[in-house]
Coordinates of C-alpha atoms and ligand atoms in Angstrom, one line a residue:
M1 CA -97.9 -139.5 51.3
K2 CA -95.5 -138.9 54.0
Q3 CA -95.1 -141.4 56.8
F4 CA -93.8 -141.0 60.3
E5 CA -94.2 -143.5 63.1
S6 CA -97.9 -144.8 62.6
F7 CA -99.0 -141.5 61.2
R8 CA -99.4 -140.9 57.4
L9 CA -99.9 -137.5 56.1
D10 CA -102.0 -137.4 53.0
T11 CA -101.1 -134.2 51.0
A12 CA -103.7 -134.9 48.3
D13 CA -106.8 -135.3 50.6
E14 CA -105.3 -132.9 53.1
C15 CA -105.7 -135.2 56.1
L16 CA -103.8 -137.4 58.6
W17 CA -104.0 -141.1 58.8
H18 CA -103.3 -142.8 62.2
D19 CA -103.5 -146.6 62.3
G20 CA -106.1 -146.7 59.5
V21 CA -108.3 -144.1 60.8
Q22 CA -108.4 -140.8 58.9
I23 CA -108.1 -137.6 60.9
A24 CA -109.5 -134.4 59.4
L25 CA -107.3 -131.6 60.2
P26 CA -108.5 -127.9 60.0
P27 CA -106.6 -126.1 57.1
K28 CA -104.1 -124.3 59.0
Q29 CA -103.1 -127.0 61.3
F30 CA -102.7 -129.2 58.2
A31 CA -100.5 -126.6 56.6
L32 CA -98.2 -126.3 59.6
L33 CA -97.7 -130.0 59.9
R34 CA -97.2 -130.4 56.2
Y35 CA -94.5 -127.6 56.3
L36 CA -92.8 -129.3 59.3
V37 CA -92.9 -132.7 57.9
E38 CA -91.6 -131.7 54.5
H39 CA -88.8 -129.7 56.2
S40 CA -88.1 -132.4 58.8
G41 CA -84.8 -132.5 60.6
R42 CA -83.9 -128.8 60.4
L43 CA -84.8 -125.8 62.5
I44 CA -87.5 -123.7 61.0
S45 CA -87.7 -120.2 62.5
H46 CA -90.9 -118.6 63.6
D47 CA -90.7 -116.0 60.7
E48 CA -90.3 -118.7 58.1
L49 CA -93.4 -120.5 59.3
L50 CA -95.4 -117.4 59.5
D51 CA -94.3 -116.4 56.0
A52 CA -95.2 -119.9 54.8
L53 CA -98.5 -120.1 56.6
W54 CA -99.8 -116.5 56.3
P55 CA -97.9 -114.8 53.3
E56 CA -98.6 -111.2 53.0
T57 CA -100.4 -110.9 56.2
Y58 CA -99.0 -110.1 59.7
V59 CA -99.8 -112.6 62.2
Q60 CA -98.5 -112.5 65.8
P61 CA -96.0 -115.2 66.4
Q62 CA -97.9 -116.3 69.5
V63 CA -100.5 -117.8 67.0
L64 CA -98.0 -120.5 66.0
R65 CA -97.8 -121.7 69.7
T66 CA -101.6 -122.2 69.8
Y67 CA -101.5 -124.1 66.5
V68 CA -98.4 -126.3 67.7
L69 CA -100.2 -127.1 70.9
E70 CA -103.2 -128.3 69.1
L71 CA -101.1 -130.4 66.7
R72 CA -99.2 -131.9 69.7
K73 CA -102.6 -132.9 71.2
I74 CA -103.7 -134.6 67.9
L75 CA -100.4 -136.5 67.7
G76 CA -100.1 -137.3 71.1
D77 CA -96.8 -135.5 71.6
D78 CA -95.1 -134.1 74.6
A79 CA -93.4 -130.8 74.5
R80 CA -90.9 -131.9 77.3
Q81 CA -89.9 -135.2 75.5
P82 CA -90.8 -134.6 71.9
R83 CA -91.4 -137.5 69.6
F84 CA -92.4 -135.1 66.7
I85 CA -92.3 -131.4 67.2
Q86 CA -89.4 -130.0 69.1
S87 CA -89.7 -126.3 70.3
L88 CA -86.4 -124.3 70.3
P89 CA -87.2 -121.3 72.5
K90 CA -87.1 -118.0 70.8
R91 CA -85.8 -119.8 67.6
G92 CA -88.4 -121.9 66.1
Y93 CA -89.4 -125.6 65.7
R94 CA -88.1 -128.8 64.3
F95 CA -89.7 -131.9 63.3
V96 CA -87.6 -134.6 64.8
A97 CA -89.4 -138.0 63.6
P98 CA -87.9 -139.7 60.7
V99 CA -90.1 -139.1 57.6
T100 CA -90.4 -141.6 54.8
D101 CA -92.5 -141.7 51.7
S102 CA -95.3 -144.0 51.8
P103 CA -97.7 -145.4 49.1
A104 CA -101.1 -143.7 48.8
T105 CA -103.8 -145.1 50.9
P106 CA -106.5 -147.0 49.0
S107 CA -109.6 -145.4 50.1
A108 CA -113.2 -144.7 49.1
V109 CA -112.1 -141.4 47.8
E110 CA -111.9 -142.4 44.2
H111 CA -114.7 -141.2 42.1
P112 CA -116.8 -143.9 40.9
A113 CA -119.4 -142.9 38.3
E114 CA -122.3 -143.8 40.6
F115 CA -121.3 -140.8 42.6
A116 CA -121.1 -138.3 39.9
G117 CA -123.9 -135.7 39.3
I118 CA -126.1 -133.9 41.9
A119 CA -128.8 -135.3 44.3
G120 CA -132.4 -135.0 43.1
R121 CA -133.3 -132.2 40.9
D122 CA -134.5 -134.5 38.2
E123 CA -137.6 -132.4 37.5
E124 CA -135.8 -129.2 37.3
L125 CA -133.2 -130.7 35.0
G126 CA -136.2 -132.0 32.8
I127 CA -137.6 -128.5 32.6
L128 CA -134.2 -127.0 31.6
R129 CA -133.8 -130.0 28.9
T130 CA -137.4 -129.1 27.6
H131 CA -136.4 -125.5 27.1
F132 CA -133.2 -126.3 25.5
D133 CA -134.9 -128.8 23.1
R134 CA -137.2 -125.9 21.8
L135 CA -134.1 -124.2 20.5
A136 CA -134.5 -126.7 17.5
Q137 CA -137.4 -124.6 16.4
Q138 CA -135.4 -121.4 16.6
Q139 CA -137.3 -120.2 19.6
R140 CA -135.4 -118.3 22.2
Q141 CA -135.4 -119.4 25.8
I142 CA -135.0 -117.5 29.1
V143 CA -135.0 -119.5 32.2
F144 CA -134.6 -117.9 35.8
I145 CA -133.4 -120.3 38.5
C146 CA -134.3 -118.7 41.9
G147 CA -133.9 -119.8 45.5
E148 CA -132.2 -118.8 48.8
V149 CA -128.5 -118.8 49.4
G150 CA -126.8 -122.3 49.1
I151 CA -130.2 -123.8 47.7
G152 CA -128.2 -125.4 44.8
K153 CA -128.8 -122.9 41.9
T154 CA -125.2 -123.0 40.6
A155 CA -125.0 -126.8 41.0
L156 CA -128.2 -127.2 39.0
V157 CA -127.0 -125.0 36.2
E158 CA -123.4 -126.9 36.3
A159 CA -125.1 -130.2 36.2
F160 CA -127.1 -129.0 33.2
C161 CA -124.0 -127.5 31.5
R162 CA -122.1 -130.9 32.0
E163 CA -125.1 -132.8 30.6
L164 CA -125.4 -130.7 27.4
E165 CA -121.5 -130.9 26.9
Q166 CA -121.8 -134.5 26.8
T167 CA -124.9 -134.9 24.8
S168 CA -125.2 -131.9 22.4
D169 CA -122.9 -129.5 20.3
V170 CA -123.4 -126.3 21.8
T171 CA -121.7 -123.3 22.9
I172 CA -121.7 -122.3 26.7
V173 CA -120.4 -119.0 28.2
R174 CA -120.9 -117.7 31.6
G175 CA -121.1 -114.2 33.0
Q176 CA -120.9 -113.9 36.8
C177 CA -122.5 -110.7 38.4
V178 CA -120.4 -109.6 41.4
Q179 CA -121.7 -108.1 44.6
G180 CA -121.0 -104.3 44.7
F181 CA -119.8 -104.2 41.0
A182 CA -123.2 -102.9 39.7
E183 CA -122.5 -99.3 40.6
R184 CA -118.8 -99.4 39.4
E185 CA -118.8 -101.4 36.2
E186 CA -121.7 -101.6 33.9
Y187 CA -121.9 -104.7 31.6
Y188 CA -119.5 -106.5 33.7
P189 CA -121.0 -110.1 33.4
V190 CA -121.7 -109.2 29.6
M191 CA -118.0 -108.3 29.0
E192 CA -117.0 -111.5 30.6
M193 CA -119.2 -113.5 28.2
L194 CA -117.9 -111.6 25.3
A195 CA -114.3 -112.3 26.4
E196 CA -114.9 -116.0 26.8
L197 CA -116.5 -115.9 23.2
C198 CA -113.5 -114.1 21.7
A199 CA -111.1 -116.6 23.3
P200 CA -110.3 -120.0 22.2
P201 CA -111.9 -122.3 21.2
H202 CA -114.7 -119.9 20.0
A203 CA -112.4 -117.1 18.9
E204 CA -112.2 -118.0 15.2
Q205 CA -116.0 -118.1 14.7
A206 CA -116.8 -115.1 17.2
R207 CA -114.3 -112.6 16.3
P208 CA -115.2 -112.0 12.6
I209 CA -119.2 -112.0 13.6
L210 CA -118.3 -109.5 16.4
A211 CA -116.4 -107.2 13.9
R212 CA -119.1 -107.5 11.4
R213 CA -122.1 -107.1 13.6
A214 CA -121.1 -105.1 16.7
P215 CA -117.8 -103.3 16.1
A216 CA -118.4 -100.9 18.9
W217 CA -118.5 -104.0 21.2
Q218 CA -115.4 -105.4 19.9
V219 CA -113.5 -102.0 20.6
A220 CA -114.9 -102.0 24.0
L221 CA -113.8 -105.6 24.5
D222 CA -110.4 -104.7 23.4
R223 CA -110.2 -101.7 25.6
D224 CA -111.6 -103.7 28.4
M225 CA -108.8 -106.1 28.0
Q226 CA -106.2 -103.2 28.3
A227 CA -108.4 -101.9 31.3
Q228 CA -109.5 -98.8 29.3
K229 CA -113.2 -98.1 29.9
M230 CA -115.4 -96.2 27.4
P231 CA -118.8 -94.8 27.8
S232 CA -121.8 -97.0 27.4
E233 CA -123.8 -95.0 24.9
E234 CA -121.4 -96.1 22.1
R235 CA -122.3 -99.7 22.4
A236 CA -125.7 -100.2 20.8
L237 CA -127.8 -103.2 22.5
G238 CA -129.2 -104.2 19.0
D239 CA -125.5 -104.8 17.8
L240 CA -124.8 -107.0 20.6
C241 CA -127.9 -109.1 20.4
A242 CA -127.1 -109.3 16.6
F243 CA -123.7 -110.7 17.4
L244 CA -125.0 -113.2 19.9
E245 CA -127.7 -114.3 17.3
G246 CA -125.0 -114.7 14.7
M247 CA -123.1 -116.9 17.1
S248 CA -126.1 -119.1 17.5
V249 CA -126.4 -120.0 13.9
E250 CA -123.8 -122.7 13.7
K251 CA -124.9 -124.3 17.0
P252 CA -127.0 -123.4 19.8
L253 CA -125.7 -120.7 22.2
L254 CA -126.4 -120.9 26.1
L255 CA -125.5 -117.8 28.2
V256 CA -125.4 -118.4 31.8
F257 CA -125.9 -115.3 33.9
E258 CA -124.8 -116.2 37.4
D259 CA -126.3 -114.2 40.6
L260 CA -128.4 -111.8 38.5
H261 CA -129.5 -110.0 41.7
W262 CA -126.2 -108.3 41.6
A263 CA -126.5 -107.3 37.9
D264 CA -126.2 -103.6 36.8
D265 CA -129.1 -101.9 35.0
S266 CA -127.1 -102.2 31.6
T267 CA -126.9 -105.9 31.9
L268 CA -130.6 -106.0 32.6
Q269 CA -131.3 -104.2 29.5
V270 CA -129.2 -106.7 27.4
L271 CA -131.3 -109.6 29.0
A272 CA -134.5 -107.6 28.3
A273 CA -133.5 -107.0 24.7
L274 CA -132.5 -110.8 24.2
A275 CA -135.8 -112.0 25.5
R276 CA -137.8 -109.6 23.5
R277 CA -136.3 -109.7 19.9
R278 CA -138.4 -111.6 17.5
I279 CA -135.6 -112.9 15.2
P280 CA -135.6 -116.6 15.4
A281 CA -132.5 -117.8 17.2
R282 CA -131.2 -121.0 19.0
L283 CA -130.2 -118.8 22.0
M284 CA -130.8 -119.8 25.6
V285 CA -130.3 -117.7 28.7
V286 CA -130.3 -119.3 32.1
A287 CA -129.9 -116.9 34.9
T288 CA -129.5 -117.7 38.6
Q289 CA -131.0 -115.3 41.0
G290 CA -130.6 -115.4 44.8
P291 CA -132.5 -113.3 47.4
T292 CA -133.2 -109.8 46.1
Q293 CA -130.9 -107.1 47.5
Q294 CA -131.5 -103.5 48.3
G295 CA -131.4 -100.9 45.7
D296 CA -132.7 -99.9 42.3
T297 CA -131.3 -103.0 40.6
S298 CA -133.5 -105.2 42.6
Q299 CA -136.6 -103.2 41.3
A300 CA -135.3 -103.4 37.8
L301 CA -134.9 -107.0 38.2
K302 CA -138.2 -107.6 39.5
K303 CA -139.9 -105.5 37.1
L304 CA -138.0 -107.3 34.1
K305 CA -138.9 -110.8 35.4
H306 CA -142.3 -110.1 36.0
D307 CA -142.8 -108.6 32.6
L308 CA -141.0 -111.5 30.9
L309 CA -143.1 -114.1 32.9
L310 CA -146.3 -112.4 32.4
H311 CA -145.7 -112.4 28.6
G312 CA -144.7 -115.8 28.3
L313 CA -141.2 -114.8 27.3
G314 CA -139.5 -116.6 30.2
T315 CA -139.8 -119.3 32.8
E316 CA -139.0 -119.5 36.5
I317 CA -137.8 -122.5 38.3
A318 CA -137.9 -121.8 42.1
L319 CA -135.6 -124.2 43.8
A320 CA -137.2 -125.8 46.9
P321 CA -135.1 -127.4 49.8
L322 CA -134.0 -131.0 49.2
Q323 CA -136.2 -133.7 50.8
M324 CA -134.7 -136.3 53.2
P325 CA -134.0 -138.7 50.5
Q326 CA -132.1 -136.3 48.5
V327 CA -130.0 -135.2 51.3
R328 CA -129.2 -138.8 51.9
E329 CA -128.3 -139.0 48.2
L330 CA -126.0 -135.9 48.6
L331 CA -124.1 -137.6 51.6
Q332 CA -123.7 -140.7 49.7
R333 CA -122.3 -138.8 46.7
E334 CA -119.9 -136.7 49.0
L335 CA -118.7 -139.6 51.0
H336 CA -118.8 -142.1 48.1
Q337 CA -120.5 -144.6 50.3
Q338 CA -123.9 -146.3 49.7
D339 CA -124.6 -147.4 53.2
L340 CA -124.3 -144.4 55.5
P341 CA -123.7 -144.5 59.3
Q342 CA -126.9 -144.7 61.2
D343 CA -129.0 -141.5 61.6
L344 CA -126.5 -139.4 59.5
A345 CA -128.9 -138.6 56.9
V346 CA -131.7 -137.7 59.3
S347 CA -129.4 -135.6 61.5
V348 CA -128.1 -133.6 58.7
Y349 CA -131.5 -133.2 57.0
E350 CA -132.9 -131.9 60.2
A351 CA -130.1 -129.5 61.0
S352 CA -129.8 -128.3 57.3
E353 CA -133.4 -128.1 56.7
G354 CA -132.8 -129.5 53.3
N355 CA -130.3 -126.5 52.3
P356 CA -127.5 -128.2 50.4
L357 CA -124.8 -125.6 51.2
F358 CA -125.7 -126.0 55.0
A359 CA -125.8 -129.8 54.7
M360 CA -122.4 -129.7 53.0
A361 CA -121.0 -127.4 55.8
I362 CA -122.6 -129.6 58.5
L363 CA -120.8 -132.5 56.9
G364 CA -117.5 -130.9 56.8
H365 CA -118.0 -129.8 60.5
L366 CA -118.7 -133.5 61.4
K367 CA -115.5 -134.7 59.7
T368 CA -113.3 -131.9 61.3
H369 CA -114.6 -132.6 64.6
R370 CA -114.1 -136.2 64.3
F371 CA -117.8 -137.2 64.8
L372 CA -117.4 -138.9 61.4
V373 CA -114.2 -140.9 60.9
C374 CA -113.0 -142.7 57.9
R375 CA -111.4 -146.1 58.8
E376 CA -109.4 -148.2 56.8
A377 CA -110.2 -152.0 56.5
G378 CA -109.5 -154.6 54.1
G379 CA -107.9 -152.4 51.4
S380 CA -110.8 -149.8 51.4
A381 CA -111.9 -147.0 53.6
R382 CA -115.3 -146.5 55.1
W383 CA -116.9 -143.6 56.9
E384 CA -118.1 -144.4 60.4
Q385 CA -119.7 -142.5 63.4
R386 CA -117.7 -142.1 66.6
V387 CA -120.6 -141.1 68.7
P388 CA -124.4 -141.8 67.8
F389 CA -125.5 -138.7 65.9
R390 CA -128.6 -138.4 68.0
E391 CA -126.6 -138.0 71.1
M392 CA -124.0 -135.8 69.9
E393 CA -123.8 -132.0 70.7
A394 CA -122.0 -131.1 67.4
G395 CA -122.6 -127.4 67.6
L396 CA -122.8 -125.2 64.5
P397 CA -120.3 -125.5 61.6
D398 CA -117.7 -122.7 62.0
E399 CA -117.9 -122.1 58.2
L400 CA -121.6 -121.3 58.5
V401 CA -121.2 -119.2 61.7
Q402 CA -118.5 -117.1 60.0
M403 CA -120.7 -116.7 56.9
V404 CA -123.7 -115.6 58.8
E405 CA -121.5 -113.4 61.1
L406 CA -120.0 -111.6 58.1
E407 CA -123.4 -110.8 56.9
I408 CA -124.5 -109.6 60.3
E409 CA -121.5 -107.4 60.6
R410 CA -122.5 -105.6 57.5
L411 CA -125.5 -104.3 59.2
T412 CA -125.8 -101.3 61.4
P413 CA -125.6 -101.9 65.2
V414 CA -129.3 -101.2 65.5
E415 CA -130.3 -103.7 62.9
Q416 CA -128.0 -106.2 64.6
H417 CA -129.8 -105.7 67.8
L418 CA -133.1 -105.9 66.0
L419 CA -132.3 -109.3 64.5
E420 CA -130.9 -110.6 67.7
A421 CA -134.1 -109.7 69.5
G422 CA -136.1 -111.4 67.0
S423 CA -133.8 -114.6 67.6
L424 CA -135.2 -114.6 71.1
F425 CA -138.3 -116.3 69.7
S426 CA -138.5 -119.9 68.6
V427 CA -140.3 -119.7 65.4
A428 CA -141.9 -116.3 64.5
F429 CA -141.3 -112.9 66.1
P430 CA -143.7 -110.1 66.2
A431 CA -142.4 -106.6 65.5
W432 CA -144.0 -105.3 68.8
A433 CA -142.0 -107.8 70.8
V434 CA -138.7 -106.7 69.1
A435 CA -139.6 -103.1 69.7
A436 CA -140.3 -104.0 73.5
A437 CA -136.9 -105.8 73.7
M438 CA -135.2 -102.8 72.2
D439 CA -137.2 -100.4 74.2
D440 CA -138.1 -98.8 70.9
D441 CA -141.3 -97.5 68.9
V442 CA -143.4 -100.3 67.4
A443 CA -144.0 -98.5 64.0
Q444 CA -140.4 -97.6 63.7
T445 CA -139.2 -101.3 64.5
E446 CA -141.9 -102.7 61.9
E447 CA -140.5 -100.4 59.2
M448 CA -136.9 -101.6 59.9
C449 CA -138.1 -105.1 60.0
D450 CA -139.8 -104.6 56.5
E451 CA -136.7 -103.0 55.2
L452 CA -134.5 -106.0 56.4
A453 CA -136.9 -108.4 55.1
R454 CA -136.6 -106.8 51.6
R455 CA -133.0 -106.4 51.8
L456 CA -131.7 -109.5 53.4
H457 CA -132.6 -113.1 53.0
F458 CA -132.5 -113.8 56.9
I459 CA -136.2 -112.9 57.5
K460 CA -139.3 -112.8 55.8
R461 CA -142.6 -111.4 56.8
A462 CA -145.0 -114.0 57.9
G463 CA -148.6 -112.3 59.0
Q464 CA -150.0 -109.8 61.1
D465 CA -150.4 -109.8 65.0
E466 CA -152.8 -107.8 67.1
L467 CA -152.7 -107.0 70.7
P468 CA -155.7 -106.3 72.9
D469 CA -154.7 -102.8 73.3
G470 CA -155.1 -102.4 69.6
T471 CA -151.5 -102.5 68.7
C472 CA -151.1 -104.1 65.4
S473 CA -147.8 -105.3 64.1
A474 CA -146.5 -107.8 61.6
F475 CA -144.6 -110.9 62.6
Y476 CA -141.5 -112.4 61.0
V477 CA -139.8 -115.7 60.4
F478 CA -136.2 -116.5 59.9
A479 CA -135.6 -117.9 56.5
H480 CA -133.4 -120.7 58.2
G481 CA -133.2 -121.9 61.9
L482 CA -129.5 -121.6 61.6
Y483 CA -129.6 -117.9 61.2
R484 CA -131.7 -117.6 64.4
E485 CA -129.3 -119.8 66.4
V486 CA -126.2 -117.8 65.3
L487 CA -128.0 -114.5 66.2
H488 CA -129.1 -116.0 69.5
N489 CA -125.6 -117.4 70.4
R490 CA -123.9 -114.3 69.6
Q491 CA -125.7 -112.2 72.5
A492 CA -124.5 -112.0 75.9
V493 CA -126.5 -113.9 78.5
A494 CA -127.3 -110.6 80.4
R495 CA -128.6 -108.8 77.3
R496 CA -130.8 -111.8 76.3
S497 CA -132.2 -111.8 79.9
R498 CA -132.9 -108.1 79.8
S499 CA -134.8 -108.5 76.5
H500 CA -136.9 -111.4 77.7
L501 CA -137.9 -109.4 80.9
R502 CA -138.8 -106.4 78.8
I503 CA -141.0 -108.6 76.4
A504 CA -142.6 -110.1 79.5
E505 CA -143.4 -106.8 80.9
K506 CA -144.8 -105.6 77.6
L507 CA -147.1 -108.7 77.5
R508 CA -148.1 -107.9 81.0
V509 CA -149.2 -104.3 80.1
S510 CA -150.7 -105.1 76.8
F511 CA -152.8 -108.1 78.1
A512 CA -153.9 -106.4 81.3
G513 CA -157.3 -108.0 82.1
C514 CA -156.8 -111.0 79.9
E515 CA -153.5 -112.3 81.0
L516 CA -154.8 -115.8 80.7
H517 CA -154.3 -115.9 76.9
V518 CA -150.6 -115.1 77.3
A519 CA -149.7 -116.7 80.8
R520 CA -147.5 -119.3 79.4
E521 CA -145.8 -117.2 77.0
M522 CA -145.2 -114.4 79.6
A523 CA -144.0 -117.2 82.0
W524 CA -141.6 -118.5 79.5
H525 CA -139.9 -115.1 79.0
Y526 CA -139.6 -114.6 82.7
E527 CA -138.2 -118.1 83.2
V528 CA -135.5 -117.6 80.5
A529 CA -134.7 -114.2 82.0
G530 CA -133.9 -115.9 85.2
Q531 CA -136.9 -114.5 87.1
R532 CA -138.6 -117.8 88.2
L533 CA -140.6 -116.3 91.0
L534 CA -142.1 -113.8 88.6
A535 CA -142.9 -116.7 86.1
I536 CA -144.5 -118.7 88.9
A537 CA -146.6 -115.6 90.2
T538 CA -147.8 -115.0 86.5
L539 CA -149.0 -118.8 86.2
R540 CA -150.6 -118.6 89.6
D541 CA -152.4 -115.5 88.9
A542 CA -153.6 -116.9 85.5
A543 CA -154.7 -120.2 87.2
R544 CA -156.7 -118.2 89.9
N545 CA -158.4 -116.4 87.0
A546 CA -159.0 -119.8 85.1
F547 CA -160.6 -121.3 88.2
A548 CA -162.9 -118.2 88.7
N549 CA -164.1 -118.9 85.1
N550 CA -164.7 -122.3 85.7
R551 CA -161.9 -123.5 83.6
Q552 CA -160.6 -126.3 86.1
A553 CA -158.4 -128.1 83.7
T554 CA -156.5 -125.0 82.2
G555 CA -156.1 -123.8 86.0
T556 CA -154.6 -127.1 87.0
D557 CA -152.3 -127.3 83.8
L558 CA -151.1 -123.8 84.8
L559 CA -150.3 -124.7 88.3
E560 CA -148.6 -127.9 87.4
H561 CA -146.4 -125.8 85.0
A562 CA -145.6 -123.4 88.0
L563 CA -144.8 -126.5 90.1
R564 CA -142.2 -127.6 87.4
I565 CA -140.7 -124.2 87.4
A566 CA -140.4 -124.3 91.3
Q567 CA -138.3 -127.3 91.1
D568 CA -135.6 -125.3 89.7
L569 CA -135.7 -122.6 92.4
H570 CA -132.9 -122.5 94.9
Q571 CA -133.4 -124.8 97.8
T572 CA -134.0 -121.9 100.1
E573 CA -137.0 -120.7 98.3
R574 CA -138.4 -124.0 96.8
D575 CA -140.2 -125.6 99.4
A576 CA -142.0 -122.4 100.5
V577 CA -143.0 -121.7 96.9
A578 CA -143.9 -125.1 96.1
S579 CA -146.1 -125.3 99.1
E580 CA -148.1 -122.3 98.1
I581 CA -148.7 -123.8 94.6
L582 CA -149.8 -127.1 96.3
I583 CA -152.2 -125.2 98.5
D584 CA -153.5 -123.5 95.3
L585 CA -153.9 -127.0 93.6
M586 CA -155.8 -128.4 96.9
Q587 CA -158.1 -125.6 96.8
S588 CA -158.8 -126.2 93.2
K589 CA -159.4 -129.8 94.2
A590 CA -162.0 -128.8 96.8
A591 CA -163.8 -126.7 94.1
G592 CA -163.3 -129.0 91.1
S593 CA -164.4 -131.9 89.2
D594 CA -163.3 -135.5 90.1
A595 CA -160.7 -135.4 87.4
S596 CA -159.0 -132.4 88.7
Q597 CA -159.2 -133.7 92.1
D598 CA -157.3 -136.8 91.2
R599 CA -154.7 -134.7 89.4
A600 CA -154.2 -132.4 92.5
T601 CA -153.8 -135.4 94.8
E602 CA -151.3 -137.1 92.3
N603 CA -149.4 -133.6 92.2
L604 CA -149.2 -133.7 95.9
D605 CA -148.0 -137.2 96.1
N606 CA -145.3 -136.6 93.4
F607 CA -144.0 -133.4 95.0
S608 CA -144.0 -135.0 98.5
T609 CA -141.8 -138.0 97.1
R610 CA -139.5 -135.6 95.4
S611 CA -138.9 -133.5 98.4
Ligands
LIG1 N1 -128.6 -131.3 44.3 C1 -127.4 -131.2 44.9 N2 -126.8 -132.3 45.2 C2 -125.6 -132.3 45.6 N3 -125.0 -131.2 46.2 C3 -125.5 -130.0 45.8 C4 -126.7 -129.9 45.2 N4 -127.1 -128.7 45.3 C5 -126.3 -128.0 45.8 N5 -125.1 -128.7 46.2 C6 -124.0 -128.4 46.8 O1 -124.4 -127.4 47.9 C7 -123.3 -126.3 47.9 C8 -124.2 -125.1 47.6 O2 -124.8 -125.1 46.2 P1 -124.7 -123.9 45.3 O3 -123.5 -123.3 45.4 O4 -125.1 -124.6 43.9 O5 -125.9 -123.0 45.8 P2 -126.2 -121.6 45.3 O6 -128.0 -121.6 45.3 O7 -125.8 -121.3 43.9 O8 -125.7 -120.7 46.3 P3 -125.4 -119.1 46.3 O9 -126.8 -118.5 46.5 O10 -124.4 -118.7 47.4 O11 -125.2 -118.8 44.9 C9 -122.3 -126.7 46.8 O12 -121.2 -127.2 47.5 C10 -123.1 -127.5 45.9 O13 -122.2 -128.5 45.3
LIG2 MG1 -124.7 -119.8 43.3

């Protein structure tokens, strides 16, 4: 811990303390401040700083200026009369405040046992335990853990492994499938497991068994270690299985395959063989599987899993999002604090929809942007809210936006536009509307949506929509509201408006003669496209239609809606348009029931008062 004036730089927790309040700094700002503080008193050139902060990457020196500017803001420093960071034009920076070493801050960031483990997932851990217990009868077990990105597959497996390591004598090895490796390197996760088994502390037991039961695999492993690949034909699957069974004689063996959706076909064949062999063995396979990706492997995996589940040779645990109490527990564990700031759990739960990865990213975001601050009081530290969570406009966590952006950027420009058009709808989006927004063919758009739904976890097919002109098309939902929001926000306003306008026009054409059904939807698209007059005209037409069909209440509702939109018109148009709507309302009053007459009078009164 380094101290300068009333600040303390905590190099262990990568944060800054000021008068007992913790300030979370973004990583680069922290690294810059740390470098300056640790080399205080001497001139540090721009090049030295750039090398220290971005080794092996070219970064323009101007970037440093931006970071220094932000640091000065945080420290309350003045460039003209620097208390901390002095700029030496064209040369570099010097940290001028005296720096001393200070004792570590006692904080809640200790790790008491009550906050160990993961939140919830008791049932799932129970299922895993039951399967493990069956190994005692020499029955091999295969469990698939499935669920969307960040739902907690790895966290569950790791919690299970930690528990086993504490309670049982078991060998656990892991093989990670890596995105993009399936085509390039067969058996990648299997070789990783073999390498782990043939290294300490298992090597002494494993090496002789491998040499005896699967010599070709031993050769492959040794060559692998020297980066010399050999053809797969020489490695018999049966030998490998025999070796793994041999390894499970002395104590149970748990093989963890991570991210099986990225596995190569050969690895899947190993899994199939392990599951189907009849020889009794204390062998358990746990495989995590995220959303299935495009390509043959996904088909092969689907088929393998289906086959194993059908024949009772495997079990699937589908992870659901966390419930509110579990999100609260997750936050308590992360913050090491039982009583959380008011509304924190609800706010994080609502924004994350129970996805733990998103919940963690949101928590990090709240800390970084100081909506949540850690205060020191009476020798301990507590997390407190700076603004009531219900009132804050926290935005989206940068990490999540970047994660989603990276995935979006891998798509073709047309696919990106398609998803962006889909994000214009609040929940579900029909393919025909996306086609209209893109000015494209419905069948082709639907094909692309289906293709994306198969390949990507962003969207799912959710049903079928039919327009009066006979157009039939599927509709889709976003797997998570955050995806929709990122896709929505990355579009220029002008493009969004154009798309909304096209959708409204498509609705007008498709529902010609029965516009009443979609008047509100059409009006909404016009309104968000900035075409308020068109929105009002649509609602007035529909209202007239409703009155003609003796649907007084519907007609009045539509006119009231139009009146609300009219309030947002420019003053030059507002009064004239509102008067026309009010006349419509008065006419409906003349024709309508007592109730609608009362409402019309009330509207007239309200509007007169407001104007
Ligand atoms: N039940 C839980 N309690 C506390 N934290 C959790 C829980 N589940 C997940 N997390 C945390 O949420 C984050 C995402 O979880 P994890 O990596 O396990 O998800 P995943 O489903 O494996 O994601 P991916 O699809 O990217 O592999 C991690 O930081 C993890 O520690
Ligand atoms: Mg994972």
